[in-house]
Short mmCIF file of C-alpha atoms in Angstrom, two decimals:
data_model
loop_
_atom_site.label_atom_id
_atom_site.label_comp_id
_atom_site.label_asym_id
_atom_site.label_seq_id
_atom_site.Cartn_x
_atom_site.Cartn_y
_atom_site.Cartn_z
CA UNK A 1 -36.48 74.75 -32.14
CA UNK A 2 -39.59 75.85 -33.06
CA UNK A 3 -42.36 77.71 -31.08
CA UNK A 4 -44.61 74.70 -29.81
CA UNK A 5 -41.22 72.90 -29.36
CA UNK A 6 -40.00 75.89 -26.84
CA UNK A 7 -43.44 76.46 -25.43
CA UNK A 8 -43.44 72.48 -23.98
CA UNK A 9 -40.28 73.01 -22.51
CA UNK A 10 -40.46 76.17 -20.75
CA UNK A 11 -43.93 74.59 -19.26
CA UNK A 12 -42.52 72.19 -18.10
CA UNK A 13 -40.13 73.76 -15.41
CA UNK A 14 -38.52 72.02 -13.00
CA UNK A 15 -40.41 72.45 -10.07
CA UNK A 16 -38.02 70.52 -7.53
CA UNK A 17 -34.81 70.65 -5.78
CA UNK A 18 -32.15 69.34 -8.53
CA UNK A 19 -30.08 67.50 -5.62
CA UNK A 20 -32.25 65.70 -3.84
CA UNK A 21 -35.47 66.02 -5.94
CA UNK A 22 -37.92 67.54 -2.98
CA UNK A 23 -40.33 69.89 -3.97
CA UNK A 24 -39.45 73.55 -4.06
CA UNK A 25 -41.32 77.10 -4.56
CA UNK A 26 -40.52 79.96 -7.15
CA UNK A 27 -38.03 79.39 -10.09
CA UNK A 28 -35.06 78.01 -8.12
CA UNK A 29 -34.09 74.47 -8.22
CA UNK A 30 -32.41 74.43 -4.81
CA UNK A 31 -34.27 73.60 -1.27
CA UNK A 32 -32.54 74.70 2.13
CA UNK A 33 -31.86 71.12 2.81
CA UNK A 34 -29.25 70.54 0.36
CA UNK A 35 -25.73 70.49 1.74
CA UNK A 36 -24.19 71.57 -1.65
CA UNK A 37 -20.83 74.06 -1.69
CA UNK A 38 -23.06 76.69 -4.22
CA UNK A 39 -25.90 78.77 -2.83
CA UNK A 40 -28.48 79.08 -5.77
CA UNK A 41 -29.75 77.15 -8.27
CA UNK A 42 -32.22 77.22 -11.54
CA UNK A 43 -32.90 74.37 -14.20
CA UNK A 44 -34.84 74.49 -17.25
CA UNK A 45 -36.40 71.40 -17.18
CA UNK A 46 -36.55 67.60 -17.20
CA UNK A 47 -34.73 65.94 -19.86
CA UNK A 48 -37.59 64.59 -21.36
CA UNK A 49 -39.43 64.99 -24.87
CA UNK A 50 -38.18 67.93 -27.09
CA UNK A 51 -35.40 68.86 -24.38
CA UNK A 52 -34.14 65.81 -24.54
CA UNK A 53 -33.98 65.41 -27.88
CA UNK A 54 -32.47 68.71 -28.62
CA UNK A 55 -29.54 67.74 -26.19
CA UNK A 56 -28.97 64.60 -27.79
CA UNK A 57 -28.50 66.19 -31.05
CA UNK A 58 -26.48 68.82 -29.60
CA UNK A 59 -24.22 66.56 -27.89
CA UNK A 60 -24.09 63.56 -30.33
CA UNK A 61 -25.22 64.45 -33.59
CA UNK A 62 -23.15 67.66 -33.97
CA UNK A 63 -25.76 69.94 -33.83
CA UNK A 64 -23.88 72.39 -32.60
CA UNK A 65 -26.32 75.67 -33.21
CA UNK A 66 -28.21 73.96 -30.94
CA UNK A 67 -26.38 76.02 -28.07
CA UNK A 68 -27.97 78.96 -28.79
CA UNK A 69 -32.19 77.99 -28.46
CA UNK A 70 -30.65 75.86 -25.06
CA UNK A 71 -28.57 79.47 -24.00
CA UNK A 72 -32.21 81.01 -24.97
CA UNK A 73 -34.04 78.65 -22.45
CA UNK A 74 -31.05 78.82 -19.38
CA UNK A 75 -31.69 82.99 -19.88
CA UNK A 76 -35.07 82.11 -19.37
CA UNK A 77 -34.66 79.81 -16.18
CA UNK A 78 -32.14 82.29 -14.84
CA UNK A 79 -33.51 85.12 -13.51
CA UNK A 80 -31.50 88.61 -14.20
CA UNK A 81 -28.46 88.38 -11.85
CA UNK A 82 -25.81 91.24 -10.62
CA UNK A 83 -23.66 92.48 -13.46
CA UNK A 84 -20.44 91.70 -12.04
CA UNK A 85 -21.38 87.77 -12.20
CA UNK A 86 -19.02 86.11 -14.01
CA UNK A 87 -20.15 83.27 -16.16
CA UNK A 88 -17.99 79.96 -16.34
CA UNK A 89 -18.71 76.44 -17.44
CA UNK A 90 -17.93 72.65 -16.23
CA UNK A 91 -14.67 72.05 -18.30
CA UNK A 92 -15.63 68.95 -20.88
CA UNK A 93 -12.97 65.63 -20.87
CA UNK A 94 -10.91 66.61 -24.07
CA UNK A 95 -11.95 63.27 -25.67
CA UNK A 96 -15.43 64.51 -25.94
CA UNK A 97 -14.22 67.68 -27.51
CA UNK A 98 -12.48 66.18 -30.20
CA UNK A 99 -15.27 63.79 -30.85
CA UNK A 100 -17.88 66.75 -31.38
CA UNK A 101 -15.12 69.69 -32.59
CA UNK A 102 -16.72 71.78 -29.65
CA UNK A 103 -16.74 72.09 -25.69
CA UNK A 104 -20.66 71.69 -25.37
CA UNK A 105 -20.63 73.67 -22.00
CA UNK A 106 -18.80 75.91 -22.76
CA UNK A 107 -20.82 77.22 -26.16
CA UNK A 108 -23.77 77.17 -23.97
CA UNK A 109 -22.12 79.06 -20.99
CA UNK A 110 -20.35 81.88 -23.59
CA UNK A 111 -23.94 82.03 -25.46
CA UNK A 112 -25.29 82.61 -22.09
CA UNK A 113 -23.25 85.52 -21.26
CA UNK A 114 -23.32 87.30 -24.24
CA UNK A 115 -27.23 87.24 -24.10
CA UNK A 116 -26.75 88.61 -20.51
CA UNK A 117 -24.69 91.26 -20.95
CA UNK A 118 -21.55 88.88 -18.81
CA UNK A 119 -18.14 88.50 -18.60
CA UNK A 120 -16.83 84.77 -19.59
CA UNK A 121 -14.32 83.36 -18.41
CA UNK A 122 -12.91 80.13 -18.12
CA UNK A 123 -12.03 79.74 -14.43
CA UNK A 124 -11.39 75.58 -14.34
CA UNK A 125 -9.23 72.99 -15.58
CA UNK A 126 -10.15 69.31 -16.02
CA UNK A 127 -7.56 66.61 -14.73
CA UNK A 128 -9.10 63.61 -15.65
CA UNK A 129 -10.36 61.67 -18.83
CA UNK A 130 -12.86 59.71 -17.08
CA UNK A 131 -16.78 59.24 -18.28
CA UNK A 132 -19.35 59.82 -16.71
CA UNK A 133 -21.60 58.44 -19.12
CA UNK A 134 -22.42 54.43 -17.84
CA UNK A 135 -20.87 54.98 -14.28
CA UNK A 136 -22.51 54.42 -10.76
CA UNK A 137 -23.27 56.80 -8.22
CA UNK A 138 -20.33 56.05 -6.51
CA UNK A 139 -18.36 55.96 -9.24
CA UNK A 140 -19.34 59.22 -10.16
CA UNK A 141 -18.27 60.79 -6.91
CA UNK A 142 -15.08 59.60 -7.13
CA UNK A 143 -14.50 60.37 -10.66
CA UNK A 144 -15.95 64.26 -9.66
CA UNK A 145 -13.71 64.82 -6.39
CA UNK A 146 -10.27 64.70 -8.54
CA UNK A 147 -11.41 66.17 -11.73
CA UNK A 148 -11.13 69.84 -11.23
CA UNK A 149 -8.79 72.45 -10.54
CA UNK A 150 -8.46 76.43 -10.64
CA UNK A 151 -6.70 77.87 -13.40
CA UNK A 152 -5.78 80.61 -11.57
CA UNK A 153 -6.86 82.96 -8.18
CA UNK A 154 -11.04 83.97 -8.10
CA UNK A 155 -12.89 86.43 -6.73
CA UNK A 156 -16.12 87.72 -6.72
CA UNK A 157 -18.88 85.74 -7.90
CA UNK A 158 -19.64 82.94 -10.72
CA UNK A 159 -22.09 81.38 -12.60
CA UNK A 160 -21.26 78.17 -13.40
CA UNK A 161 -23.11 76.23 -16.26
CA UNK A 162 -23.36 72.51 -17.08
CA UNK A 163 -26.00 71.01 -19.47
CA UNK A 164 -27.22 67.93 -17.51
CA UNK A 165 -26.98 66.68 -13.79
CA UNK A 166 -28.03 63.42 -12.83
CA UNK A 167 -26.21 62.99 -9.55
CA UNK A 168 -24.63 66.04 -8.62
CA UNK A 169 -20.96 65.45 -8.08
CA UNK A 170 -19.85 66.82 -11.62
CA UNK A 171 -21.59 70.16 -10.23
CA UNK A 172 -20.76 69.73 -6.65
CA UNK A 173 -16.94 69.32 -7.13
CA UNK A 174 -16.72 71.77 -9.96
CA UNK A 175 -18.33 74.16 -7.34
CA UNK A 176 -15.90 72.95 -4.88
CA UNK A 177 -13.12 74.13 -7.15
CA UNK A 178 -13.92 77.36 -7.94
CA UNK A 179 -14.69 77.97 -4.03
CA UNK A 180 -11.10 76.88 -3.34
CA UNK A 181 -9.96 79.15 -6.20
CA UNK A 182 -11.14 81.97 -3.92
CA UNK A 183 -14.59 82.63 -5.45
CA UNK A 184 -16.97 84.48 -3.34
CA UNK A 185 -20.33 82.98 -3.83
CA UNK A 186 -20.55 80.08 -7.13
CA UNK A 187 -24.22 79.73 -8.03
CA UNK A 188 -25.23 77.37 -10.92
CA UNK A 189 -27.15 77.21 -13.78
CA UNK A 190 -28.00 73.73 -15.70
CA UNK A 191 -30.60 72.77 -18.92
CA UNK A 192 -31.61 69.55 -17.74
CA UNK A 193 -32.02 66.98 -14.63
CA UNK A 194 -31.86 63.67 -15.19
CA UNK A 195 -32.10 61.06 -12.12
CA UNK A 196 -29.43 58.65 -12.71
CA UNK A 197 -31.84 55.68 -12.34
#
């Protein structure tokens, strides 16, 4: 990624809610409106131009260095947060981690952490082999509500970090999980919106 590359992205901040797409102030990309089961939020951009090309070569051209300039710009979108946060990603359907050789999220999330001075830990499992990838709203929900579960008892608080949302539920029942784990507070951290439309 070079520097006129990562200078149109960061300029390009999200400057919205990430669930429901209304206009927010400062650097987080959650309004008070949002009914969601996490607290805070922050986004690096829209997946658009350069970010969205680097995520499609990350994702589906095995590019996998590629985590570390998109760990670079979530450390950038995040702001410094308490150093007992523990960082965690949305578990990837095991299909899609054969097809690459890596769990996407995961790279990002453990890039993340080590940047940030954070614990990592993987705090979810998936139960499903469903894609997300082509499916409806609704179908997406549905998919979401079964597809994760704690690996074991949580507490304190936890980053978790995704690379895209487009509706939510991935995020929102992920969230879900690690609340019913026992986790404190669950804030999240994502590179990219993308409306589903």
């Amino acid at each position: 990624l070079c520097e006129y590359c990562k200078y149109n992205i960061e300029s390009e901040s999200l400057e919205q809610c990430m669930v429901c797409e209304r206009p927010v102030g400062g650097n987080e990309a959650l309004c008070v409106e949002c009914n969601v089961p996490y607290c805070r939020a922050w986004c690096v951009g829209k997946k658009s131009d350069e970010l969205e090309r680097l995520i499609a070569a990350y994702k589906f051209s095995r590019a996998k260095a590629a985590h570390r300039p998109l760990a670079q710009l979530l450390a950038m979108a995040t702001p410094a947060l308490p150093p007992d946060t523990i960082v965690t990603a949305v578990p990837t359907v095991s299909a899609h981690i054969r097809q690459r050789g890596y769990d996407h999220a995961e790279l990002i999330a453990r890039e993340f952490a080590r940047l940030g001075g954070y614990e990592y830990k993987r705090t979810l499992k998936r139960l499903t082999t469903t894609r997300q990838r082509g499916a409806n709203r609704r179908e997406r929900e549905a998919q979401a509500k079964v597809a994760f579960c704690p690996v074991a008892p949580l507490t304190g608080t936890y980053l978790l970090v995704d690379d895209v949302l487009t509706t939510g539920a991935t995020l929102k029942y992920a969230a879900s999980a690690l609340r019913a784990g026992g986790a404190k507070d669950v804030w999240v951290s994502v590179i990219a919106r993308q409306p589903l439309e």
